[in-house]
Coordinates of C-alpha atoms (C1' of nucleotides) in Angstrom, one line a residue:
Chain X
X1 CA -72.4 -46.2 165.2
X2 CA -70.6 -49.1 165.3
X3 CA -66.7 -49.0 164.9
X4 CA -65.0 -45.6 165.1
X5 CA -60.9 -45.6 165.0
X6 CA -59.8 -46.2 168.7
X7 CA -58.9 -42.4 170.8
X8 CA -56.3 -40.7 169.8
X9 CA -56.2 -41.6 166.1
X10 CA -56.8 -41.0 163.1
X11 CA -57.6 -42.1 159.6
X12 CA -55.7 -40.4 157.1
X13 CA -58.0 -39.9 154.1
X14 CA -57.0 -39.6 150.1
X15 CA -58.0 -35.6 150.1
X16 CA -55.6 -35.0 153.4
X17 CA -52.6 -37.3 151.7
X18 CA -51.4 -34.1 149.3
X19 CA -50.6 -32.2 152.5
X20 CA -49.1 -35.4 154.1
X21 CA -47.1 -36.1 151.2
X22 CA -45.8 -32.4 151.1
X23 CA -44.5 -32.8 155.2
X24 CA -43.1 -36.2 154.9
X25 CA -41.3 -36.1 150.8
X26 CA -39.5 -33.1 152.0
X27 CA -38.7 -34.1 155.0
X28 CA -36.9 -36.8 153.4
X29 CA -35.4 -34.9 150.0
X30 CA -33.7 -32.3 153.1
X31 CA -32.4 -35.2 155.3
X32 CA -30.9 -36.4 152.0
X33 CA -29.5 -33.7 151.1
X34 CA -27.7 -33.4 154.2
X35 CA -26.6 -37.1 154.0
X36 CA -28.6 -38.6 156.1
X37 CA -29.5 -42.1 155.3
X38 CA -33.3 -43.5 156.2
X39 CA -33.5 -46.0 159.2
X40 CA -37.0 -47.8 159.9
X41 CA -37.0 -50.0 163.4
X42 CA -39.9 -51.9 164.8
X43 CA -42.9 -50.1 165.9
X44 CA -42.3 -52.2 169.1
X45 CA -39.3 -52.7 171.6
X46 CA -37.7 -54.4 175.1
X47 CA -39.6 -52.6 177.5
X48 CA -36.5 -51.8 178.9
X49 CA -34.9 -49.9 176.1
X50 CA -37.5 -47.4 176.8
X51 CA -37.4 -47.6 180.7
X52 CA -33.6 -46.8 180.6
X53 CA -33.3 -44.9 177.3
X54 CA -36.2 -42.2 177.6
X55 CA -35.8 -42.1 181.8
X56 CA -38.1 -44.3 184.4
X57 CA -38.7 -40.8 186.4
X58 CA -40.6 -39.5 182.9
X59 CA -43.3 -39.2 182.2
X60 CA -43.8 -40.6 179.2
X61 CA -42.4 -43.7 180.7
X62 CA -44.4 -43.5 184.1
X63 CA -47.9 -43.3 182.3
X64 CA -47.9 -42.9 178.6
X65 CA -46.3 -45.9 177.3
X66 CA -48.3 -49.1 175.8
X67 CA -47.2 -52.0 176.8
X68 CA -47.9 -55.6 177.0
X69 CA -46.9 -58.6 177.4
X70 CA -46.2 -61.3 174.2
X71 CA -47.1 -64.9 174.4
X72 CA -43.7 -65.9 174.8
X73 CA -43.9 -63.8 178.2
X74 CA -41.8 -60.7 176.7
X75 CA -42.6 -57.4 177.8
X76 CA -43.1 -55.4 175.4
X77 CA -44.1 -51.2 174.1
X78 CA -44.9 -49.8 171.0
X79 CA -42.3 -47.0 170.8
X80 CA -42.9 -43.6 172.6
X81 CA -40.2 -42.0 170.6
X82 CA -37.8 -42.3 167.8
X83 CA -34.3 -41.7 169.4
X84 CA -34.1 -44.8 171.8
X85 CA -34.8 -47.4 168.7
X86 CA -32.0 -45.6 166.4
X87 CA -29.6 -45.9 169.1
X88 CA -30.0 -49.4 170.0
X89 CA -29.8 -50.0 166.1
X90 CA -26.5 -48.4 166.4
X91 CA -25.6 -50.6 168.7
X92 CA -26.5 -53.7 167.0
X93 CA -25.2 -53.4 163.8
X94 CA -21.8 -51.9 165.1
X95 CA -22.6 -48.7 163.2
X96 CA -19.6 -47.4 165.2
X97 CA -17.3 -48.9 162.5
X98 CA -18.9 -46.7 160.1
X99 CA -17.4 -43.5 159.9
X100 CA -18.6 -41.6 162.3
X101 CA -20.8 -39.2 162.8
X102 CA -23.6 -41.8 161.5
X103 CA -26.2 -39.8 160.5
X104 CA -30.0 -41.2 160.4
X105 CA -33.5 -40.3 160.0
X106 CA -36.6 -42.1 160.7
X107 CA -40.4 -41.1 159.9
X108 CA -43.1 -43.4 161.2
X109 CA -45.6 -44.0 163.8
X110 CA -45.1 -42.8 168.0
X111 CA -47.6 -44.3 170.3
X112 CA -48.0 -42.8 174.1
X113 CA -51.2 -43.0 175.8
X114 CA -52.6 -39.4 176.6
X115 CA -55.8 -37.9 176.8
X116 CA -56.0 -36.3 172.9
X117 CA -56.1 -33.1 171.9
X118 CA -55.3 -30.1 169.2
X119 CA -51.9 -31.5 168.3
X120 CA -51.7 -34.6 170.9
X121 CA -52.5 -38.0 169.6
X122 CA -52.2 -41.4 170.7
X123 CA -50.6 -42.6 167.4
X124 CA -48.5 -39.5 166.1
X125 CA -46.1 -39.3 163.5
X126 CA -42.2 -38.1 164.0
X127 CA -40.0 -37.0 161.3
X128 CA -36.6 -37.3 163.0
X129 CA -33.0 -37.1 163.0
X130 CA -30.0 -38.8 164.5
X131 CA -26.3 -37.9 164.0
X132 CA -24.5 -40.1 166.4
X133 CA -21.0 -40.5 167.2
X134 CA -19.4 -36.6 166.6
X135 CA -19.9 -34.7 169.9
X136 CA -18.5 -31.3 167.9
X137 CA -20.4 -28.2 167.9
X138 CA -20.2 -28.4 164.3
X139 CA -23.0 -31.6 164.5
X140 CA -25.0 -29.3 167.0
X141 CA -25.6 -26.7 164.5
X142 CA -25.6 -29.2 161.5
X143 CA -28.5 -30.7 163.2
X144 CA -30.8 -27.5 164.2
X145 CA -29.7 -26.2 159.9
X146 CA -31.0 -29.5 159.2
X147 CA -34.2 -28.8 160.9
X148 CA -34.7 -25.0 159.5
X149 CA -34.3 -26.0 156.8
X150 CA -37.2 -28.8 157.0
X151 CA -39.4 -26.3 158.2
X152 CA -38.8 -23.6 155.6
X153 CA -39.2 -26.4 153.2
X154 CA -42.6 -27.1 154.1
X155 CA -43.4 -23.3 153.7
X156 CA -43.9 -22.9 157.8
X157 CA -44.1 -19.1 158.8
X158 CA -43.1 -16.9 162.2
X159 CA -41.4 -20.3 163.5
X160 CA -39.0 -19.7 166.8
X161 CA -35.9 -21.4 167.5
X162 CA -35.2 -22.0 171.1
X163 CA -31.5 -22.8 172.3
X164 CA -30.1 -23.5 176.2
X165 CA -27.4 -26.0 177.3
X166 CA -28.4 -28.1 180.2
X167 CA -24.6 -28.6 180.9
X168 CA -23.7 -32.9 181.4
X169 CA -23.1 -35.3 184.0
X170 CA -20.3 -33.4 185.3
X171 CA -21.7 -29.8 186.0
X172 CA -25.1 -30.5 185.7
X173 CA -25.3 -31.7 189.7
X174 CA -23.8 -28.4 190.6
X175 CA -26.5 -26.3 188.9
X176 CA -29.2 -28.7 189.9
X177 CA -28.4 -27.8 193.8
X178 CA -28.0 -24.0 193.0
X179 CA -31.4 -24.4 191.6
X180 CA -33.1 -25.9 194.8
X181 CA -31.1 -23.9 196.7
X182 CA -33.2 -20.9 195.2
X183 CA -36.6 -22.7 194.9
X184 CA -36.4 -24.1 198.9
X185 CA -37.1 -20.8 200.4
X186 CA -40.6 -20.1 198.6
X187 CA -41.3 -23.9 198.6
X188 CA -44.3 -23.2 201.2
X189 CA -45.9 -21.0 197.9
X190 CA -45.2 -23.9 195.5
X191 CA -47.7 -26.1 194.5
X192 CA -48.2 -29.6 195.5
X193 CA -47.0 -30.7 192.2
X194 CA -43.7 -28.1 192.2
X195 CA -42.6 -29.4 195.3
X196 CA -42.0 -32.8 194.2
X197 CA -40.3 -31.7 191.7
X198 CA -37.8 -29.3 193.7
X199 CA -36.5 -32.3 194.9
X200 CA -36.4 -34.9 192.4
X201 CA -36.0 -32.6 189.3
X202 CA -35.6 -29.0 189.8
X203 CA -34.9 -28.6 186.2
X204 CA -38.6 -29.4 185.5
X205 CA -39.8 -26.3 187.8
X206 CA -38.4 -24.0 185.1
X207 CA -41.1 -24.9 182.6
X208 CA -43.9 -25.0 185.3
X209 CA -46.6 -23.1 184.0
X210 CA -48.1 -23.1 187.6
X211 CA -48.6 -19.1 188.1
X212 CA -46.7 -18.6 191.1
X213 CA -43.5 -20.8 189.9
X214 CA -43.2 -19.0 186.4
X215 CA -42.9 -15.3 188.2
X216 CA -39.9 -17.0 190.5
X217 CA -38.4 -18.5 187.9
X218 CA -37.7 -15.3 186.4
X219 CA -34.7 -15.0 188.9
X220 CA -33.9 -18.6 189.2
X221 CA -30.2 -19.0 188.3
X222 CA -29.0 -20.0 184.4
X223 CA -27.9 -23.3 183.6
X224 CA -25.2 -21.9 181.0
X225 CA -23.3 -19.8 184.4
X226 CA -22.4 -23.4 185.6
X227 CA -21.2 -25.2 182.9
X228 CA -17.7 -26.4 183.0
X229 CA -15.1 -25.4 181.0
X230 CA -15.9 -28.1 178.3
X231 CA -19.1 -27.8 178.1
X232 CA -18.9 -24.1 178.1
X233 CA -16.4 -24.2 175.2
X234 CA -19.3 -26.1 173.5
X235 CA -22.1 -23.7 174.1
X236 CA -20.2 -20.5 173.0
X237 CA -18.8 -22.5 169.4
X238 CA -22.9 -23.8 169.4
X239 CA -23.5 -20.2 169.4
X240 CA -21.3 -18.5 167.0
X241 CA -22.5 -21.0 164.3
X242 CA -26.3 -20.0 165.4
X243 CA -25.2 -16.4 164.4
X244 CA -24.7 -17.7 160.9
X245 CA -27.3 -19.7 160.5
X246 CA -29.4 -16.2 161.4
X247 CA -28.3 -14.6 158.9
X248 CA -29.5 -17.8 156.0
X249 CA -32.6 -18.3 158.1
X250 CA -33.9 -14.6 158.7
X251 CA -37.8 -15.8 158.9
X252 CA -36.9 -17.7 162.2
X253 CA -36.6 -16.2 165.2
X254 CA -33.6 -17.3 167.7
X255 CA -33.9 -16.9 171.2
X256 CA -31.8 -18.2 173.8
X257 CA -34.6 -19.7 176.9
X258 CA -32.7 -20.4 180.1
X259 CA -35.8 -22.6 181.1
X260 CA -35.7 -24.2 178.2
X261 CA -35.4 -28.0 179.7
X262 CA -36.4 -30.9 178.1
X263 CA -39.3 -33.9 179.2
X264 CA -36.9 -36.4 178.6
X265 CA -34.2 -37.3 180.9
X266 CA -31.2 -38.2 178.2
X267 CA -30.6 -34.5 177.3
X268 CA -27.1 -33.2 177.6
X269 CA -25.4 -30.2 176.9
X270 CA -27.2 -28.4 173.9
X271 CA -31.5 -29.0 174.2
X272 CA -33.3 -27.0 171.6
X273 CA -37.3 -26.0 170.6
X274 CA -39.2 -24.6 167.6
X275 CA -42.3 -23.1 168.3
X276 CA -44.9 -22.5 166.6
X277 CA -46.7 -18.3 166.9
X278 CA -49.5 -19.2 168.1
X279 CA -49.2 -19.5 171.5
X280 CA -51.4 -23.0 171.6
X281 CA -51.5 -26.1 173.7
X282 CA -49.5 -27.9 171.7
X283 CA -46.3 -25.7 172.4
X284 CA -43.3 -27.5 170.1
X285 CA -43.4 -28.8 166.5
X286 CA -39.7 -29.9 166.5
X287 CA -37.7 -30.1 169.5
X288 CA -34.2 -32.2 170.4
X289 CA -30.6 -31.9 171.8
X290 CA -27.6 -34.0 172.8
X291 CA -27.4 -37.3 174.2
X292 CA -24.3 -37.7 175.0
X293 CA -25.1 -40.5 177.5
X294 CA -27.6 -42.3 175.7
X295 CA -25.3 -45.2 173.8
X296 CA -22.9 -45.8 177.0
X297 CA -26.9 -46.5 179.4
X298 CA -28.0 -49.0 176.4
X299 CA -24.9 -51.1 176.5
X300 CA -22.7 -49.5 174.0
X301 CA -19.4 -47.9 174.3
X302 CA -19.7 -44.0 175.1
X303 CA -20.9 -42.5 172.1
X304 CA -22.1 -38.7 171.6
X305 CA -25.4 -38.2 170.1
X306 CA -27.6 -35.5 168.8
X307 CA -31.3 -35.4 167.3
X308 CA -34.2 -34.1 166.9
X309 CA -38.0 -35.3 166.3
X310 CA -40.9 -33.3 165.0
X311 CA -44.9 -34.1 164.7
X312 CA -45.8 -34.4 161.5
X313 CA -49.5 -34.0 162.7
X314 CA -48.8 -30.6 164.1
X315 CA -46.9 -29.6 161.1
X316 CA -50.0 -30.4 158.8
X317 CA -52.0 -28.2 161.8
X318 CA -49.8 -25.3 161.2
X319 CA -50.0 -25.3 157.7
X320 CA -53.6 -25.4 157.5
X321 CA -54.0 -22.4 159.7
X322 CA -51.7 -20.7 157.2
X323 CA -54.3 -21.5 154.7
X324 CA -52.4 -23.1 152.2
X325 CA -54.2 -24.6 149.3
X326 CA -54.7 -28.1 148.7
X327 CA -54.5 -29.3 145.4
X328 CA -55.7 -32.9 144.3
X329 CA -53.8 -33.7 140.7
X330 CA -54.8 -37.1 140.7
X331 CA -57.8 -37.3 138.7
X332 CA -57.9 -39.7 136.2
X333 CA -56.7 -39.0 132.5
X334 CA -59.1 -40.5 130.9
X335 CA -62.5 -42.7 131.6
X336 CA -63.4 -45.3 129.8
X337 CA -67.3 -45.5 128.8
X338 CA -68.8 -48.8 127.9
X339 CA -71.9 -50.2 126.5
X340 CA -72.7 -53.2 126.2
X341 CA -71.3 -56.9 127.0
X342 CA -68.9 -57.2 124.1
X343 CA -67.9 -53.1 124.6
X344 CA -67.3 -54.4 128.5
X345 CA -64.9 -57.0 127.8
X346 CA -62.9 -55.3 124.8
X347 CA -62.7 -52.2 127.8
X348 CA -61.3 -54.1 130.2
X349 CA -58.7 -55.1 128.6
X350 CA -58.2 -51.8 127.0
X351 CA -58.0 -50.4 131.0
X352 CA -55.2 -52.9 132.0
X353 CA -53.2 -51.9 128.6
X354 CA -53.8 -48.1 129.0
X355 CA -52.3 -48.4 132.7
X356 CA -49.7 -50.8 131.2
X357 CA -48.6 -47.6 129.5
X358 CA -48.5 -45.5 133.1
X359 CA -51.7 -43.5 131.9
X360 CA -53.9 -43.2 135.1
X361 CA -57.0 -45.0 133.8
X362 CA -60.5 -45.5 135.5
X363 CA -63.7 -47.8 133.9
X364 CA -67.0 -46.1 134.4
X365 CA -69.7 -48.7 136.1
X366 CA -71.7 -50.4 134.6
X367 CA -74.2 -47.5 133.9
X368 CA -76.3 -45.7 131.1
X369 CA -73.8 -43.5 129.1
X370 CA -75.4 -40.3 130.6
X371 CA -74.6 -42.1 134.4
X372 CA -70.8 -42.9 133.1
X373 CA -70.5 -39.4 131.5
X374 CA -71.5 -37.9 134.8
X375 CA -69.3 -40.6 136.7
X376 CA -66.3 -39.2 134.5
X377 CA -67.2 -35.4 135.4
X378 CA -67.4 -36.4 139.1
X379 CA -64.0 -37.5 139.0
X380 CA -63.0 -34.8 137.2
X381 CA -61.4 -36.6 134.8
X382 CA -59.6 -35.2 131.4
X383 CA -61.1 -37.6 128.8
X384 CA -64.0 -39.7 128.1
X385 CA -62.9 -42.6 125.8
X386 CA -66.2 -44.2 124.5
X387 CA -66.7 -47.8 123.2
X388 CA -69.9 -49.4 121.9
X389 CA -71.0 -51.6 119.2
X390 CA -70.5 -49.5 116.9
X391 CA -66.9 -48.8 117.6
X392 CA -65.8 -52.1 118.2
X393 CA -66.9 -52.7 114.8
X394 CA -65.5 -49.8 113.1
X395 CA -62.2 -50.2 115.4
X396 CA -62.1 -46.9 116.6
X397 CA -63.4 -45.4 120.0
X398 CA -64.9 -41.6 120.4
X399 CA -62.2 -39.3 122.5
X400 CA -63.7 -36.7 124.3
X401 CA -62.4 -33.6 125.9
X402 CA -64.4 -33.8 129.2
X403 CA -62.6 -29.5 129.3
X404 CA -64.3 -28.2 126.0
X405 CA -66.3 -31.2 125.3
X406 CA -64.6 -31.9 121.6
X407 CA -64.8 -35.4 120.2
X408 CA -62.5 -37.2 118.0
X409 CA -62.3 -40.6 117.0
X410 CA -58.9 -43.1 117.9
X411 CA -57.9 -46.1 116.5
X412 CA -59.0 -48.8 119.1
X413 CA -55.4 -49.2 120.1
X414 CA -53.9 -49.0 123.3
X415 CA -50.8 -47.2 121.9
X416 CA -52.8 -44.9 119.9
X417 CA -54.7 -44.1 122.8
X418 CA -52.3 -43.6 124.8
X419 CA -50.7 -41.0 122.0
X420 CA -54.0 -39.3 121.6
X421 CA -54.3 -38.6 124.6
X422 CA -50.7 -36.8 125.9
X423 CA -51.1 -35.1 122.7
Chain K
rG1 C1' -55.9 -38.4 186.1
rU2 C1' -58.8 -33.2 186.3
rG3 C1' -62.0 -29.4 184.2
rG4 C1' -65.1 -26.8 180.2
rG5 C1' -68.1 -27.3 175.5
rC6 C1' -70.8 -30.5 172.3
rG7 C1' -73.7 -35.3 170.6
rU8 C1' -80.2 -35.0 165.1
rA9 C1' -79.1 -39.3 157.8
rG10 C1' -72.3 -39.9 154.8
rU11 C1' -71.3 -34.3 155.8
rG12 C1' -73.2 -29.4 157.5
rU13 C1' -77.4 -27.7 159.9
rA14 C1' -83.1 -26.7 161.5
rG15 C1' -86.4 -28.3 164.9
rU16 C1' -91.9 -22.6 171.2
rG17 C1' -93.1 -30.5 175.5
rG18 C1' -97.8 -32.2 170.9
rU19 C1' -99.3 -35.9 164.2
rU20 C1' -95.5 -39.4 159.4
rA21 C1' -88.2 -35.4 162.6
rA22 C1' -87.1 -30.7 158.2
rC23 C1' -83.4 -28.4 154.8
rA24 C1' -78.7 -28.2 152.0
rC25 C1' -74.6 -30.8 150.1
rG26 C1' -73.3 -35.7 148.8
rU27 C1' -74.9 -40.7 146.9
rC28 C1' -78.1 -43.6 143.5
rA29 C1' -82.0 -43.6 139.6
rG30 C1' -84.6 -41.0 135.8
rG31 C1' -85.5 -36.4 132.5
rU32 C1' -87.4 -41.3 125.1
rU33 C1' -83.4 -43.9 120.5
rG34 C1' -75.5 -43.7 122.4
rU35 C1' -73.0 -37.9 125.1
rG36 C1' -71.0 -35.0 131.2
rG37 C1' -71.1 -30.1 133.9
rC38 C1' -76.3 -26.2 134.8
rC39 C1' -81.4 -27.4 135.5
rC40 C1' -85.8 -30.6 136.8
rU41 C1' -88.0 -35.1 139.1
rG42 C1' -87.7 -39.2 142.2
rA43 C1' -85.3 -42.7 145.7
rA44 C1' -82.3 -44.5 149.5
rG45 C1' -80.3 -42.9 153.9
rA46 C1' -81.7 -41.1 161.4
rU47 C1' -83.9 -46.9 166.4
rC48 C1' -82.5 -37.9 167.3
rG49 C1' -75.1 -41.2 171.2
rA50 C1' -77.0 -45.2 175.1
rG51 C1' -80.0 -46.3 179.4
rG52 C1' -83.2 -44.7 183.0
rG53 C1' -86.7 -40.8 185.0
rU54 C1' -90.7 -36.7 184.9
rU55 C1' -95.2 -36.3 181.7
rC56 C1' -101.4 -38.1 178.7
rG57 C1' -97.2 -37.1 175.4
rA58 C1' -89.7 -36.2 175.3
rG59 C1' -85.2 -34.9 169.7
rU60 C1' -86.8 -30.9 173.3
rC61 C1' -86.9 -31.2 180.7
rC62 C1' -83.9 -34.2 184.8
rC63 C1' -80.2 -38.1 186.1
rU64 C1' -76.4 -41.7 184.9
rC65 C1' -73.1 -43.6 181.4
rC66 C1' -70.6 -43.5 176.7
rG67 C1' -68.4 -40.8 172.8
rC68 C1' -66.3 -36.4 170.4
rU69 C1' -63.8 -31.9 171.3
rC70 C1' -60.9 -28.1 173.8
rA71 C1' -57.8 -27.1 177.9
rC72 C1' -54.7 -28.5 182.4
rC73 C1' -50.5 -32.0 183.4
rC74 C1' -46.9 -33.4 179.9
rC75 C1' -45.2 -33.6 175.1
rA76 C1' -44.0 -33.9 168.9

RNA sequence: GUGGGCGUAGUGUAGUGGUUAACACGUCAGGUUGUGGCCCUGAAGAUCGAGGGUUCGAGUCCCUCCGCUCACCCCA
């Protein structure tokens, strides 16, 4: 062995890009449709942007991003996530003179530094959305529609959508002491790793999947009992849209999760999940929420924001374990058999004229004609268009059905070719 | 960062401590003069992940490292 792709990723080969091509063209015809328009930023940011977008208490900032340093002395990290970019591209361009809610959607590369896994990559790739500068309900449920109907798209089965509100800046800091005021009592049966957190963020107890801590946080209290009155009024207008969108999107399931909390630490009000059913390592294939905060930290003027990113890696996952069939349609229409010197020549040209004319052309090697015949059938290609001596005197060139093995002669004419063969 | 499983041609596998490491698929070349698939023949392709150790002898037993993989943490 000598070079292997670095941990974590992945080449993408020509039999896997039908599958890829399915996830990512409708990923893209849906944001469309929902007028969202495609924005690509750099694969690499400020440090900072990440450090105060995403959170310096995360994780993801704490140990998974990559950074480095340029030659100009510039720290620098190839993005963790989509939604910090976007936002700072709001700012830039002054996207809030557009009219607003700006809607975006990115698809590209994600880079965090974990150990890999089923579903967990070092180089992953997001499908995402961003409608920013609208904090209605209306946006909310705009959003998670936007994101069923993504997933239906892609023919994803037994999918569950998860909902809570994590309540803002205002009420939050009410619910966050309720919450340690329930944990602090059984904090001698926490675990080491539980304890810190029930004092720098409670929140992240709730999705602790140490044994002990999921039992007690069956009666920890709700986030939604201490929201305030506005973001209450939010929640319940979140929810009667969800009721609607039931009723289109019957093959999901909708649960409402009060420990539904989220990794990063931008999340206001409405934080959302869809989860794949097997219960797996890699728990969610699409999961965002509000940032209501996120524009004001980076500089901008306070802006509402709401999102969502999914792993187009664990979509492809899913699918495969629903078995679906890949098909490979682009075999060549026709290959073109040569023999001889003179043959050669007039077949190259012939090759660059027949793609001139969009038909998907290949020129066998330089082989005997029972090695290019076989060379056609390997690729599986419709027709065999055979040149020799004798055609290029004649002018004409032996078509051959490569399905029923039938043989006609063309004139040796690209446009004649070309005609023969969509006939 | 922590733990489990696994490392033999491009791929998938076989190989009671004992000669030149086997098979299938794939690749390439042939199977008379210019006609594919099926079939037949042949060839190339592996320092058995790396390094040490035990032994007369190691792909096989032991140790270390590396890699892959699954899981934890966390996330998409």
């Amino acid at each position: 062995m000598t070079f292997r792709v670095p941990r974590g990723t992945y080449d993408i080969l020509p039999e896997e890009q039908t599958r890829w091509d399915l996830v990512t063209a409708t990923g893209e015809k849906v944001a469309r449709q929902f007028g969202y328009g495609r924005i690509s930023t750099p694969l690499f940011e400020a440090t900072d942007l990440f450090e105060r977008g995403v959170g310096v208490d995360t994780d993801i900032v704490q140990k998974e991003m990559y950074t480095f340093e340029d030659h100009g002395g510039d720290s620098l990290t190839l993005r963790p996530e989509g939604t910090a970019g976007v936002c700072r591209a709001y700012i830039q361009h002054g996207m809030h003179n557009q009219p607003q809610p700006v809607r975006l959607y990115y698809m590209g590369a994600m880079f965090r530094y974990e150990r890999p896994q089923a579903g967990r990559l070092r180089q992953h790739h997001q499908f995402g959305v961003e409608a920013i500068g609208d904090g209605s309900a209306q946006v909310d449920a705009e959003v998670i529609e936007l994101a069923l109907g993504f997933l239906s798209g892609i023919g994803m089965e037994g999918l569950t959508v998860k909902l809570n509100s994590i309540g803002d800046g205002d009420c939050r800091p009410a619910y966050l002491e309720a919450l340690r005021d329930y944990f602090r009592p059984h904090a001698g049966g926490l675990s080491g790793v539980d304890r810190a957190r029930l004092e720098r963020s409670p929140l992240r107890l709730l999705d602790s999947k140490e044994a002990g801590t999921a039992e007690l946080c069956a009666g920890a209290p709700h986030s939604v009992d201490f929201l305030d009155d506005q973001c209450l009024n939010h929640w319940n207008e979140l929810l009667g849209y969800v009721e609607d969108l039931k009723l289109l999107y019957s093959d999901f399931k909708f649960q409402i999760d009060h420990r539904l909390v989220r990794g990063l630490d931008y999340y206001t009000r409405t934080v959302f999940e869809i989860h794949p059913p097997d219960v797996g390592a890699q728990s969610s294939v699409l999961s965002g929420g509000r940032y209501d905060g996120l524009i004001e930290e980076l500089g901008g003027a306070s802006t509402p924001g709401i999102g969502f990113g999914s792993g187009i890696e664990r979509h492809i996952l899913n699918l495969s374990r629903q078995e679906s069939e890949s098909c490979g349609g682009d075999a060549p229409e026709v290959v073109i058999i040569h023999l001889g010197r003179a043959a050669t020549r007039a077949c190259v040209l012939l090759a660059a004229q027949l793609r001139l004319r969009g038909v998907r052309t290949v020129l066998a090697p330089g082989r005997s004609m029972r090695g290019q015949l076989r060379y056609a059938d390997s690729l599986s290609a419709g027709f065999a268009l055979i040149i020799g001596q004798q055609e290029l005197e004649r002018g004409t060139a032996s078509l051959k059905s490569l399905s029923d093995g039938k043989q006609t002669d063309v004139a040796l004419d690209a446009e004649r070719v070309a005609a023969s063969l969509r006939a």
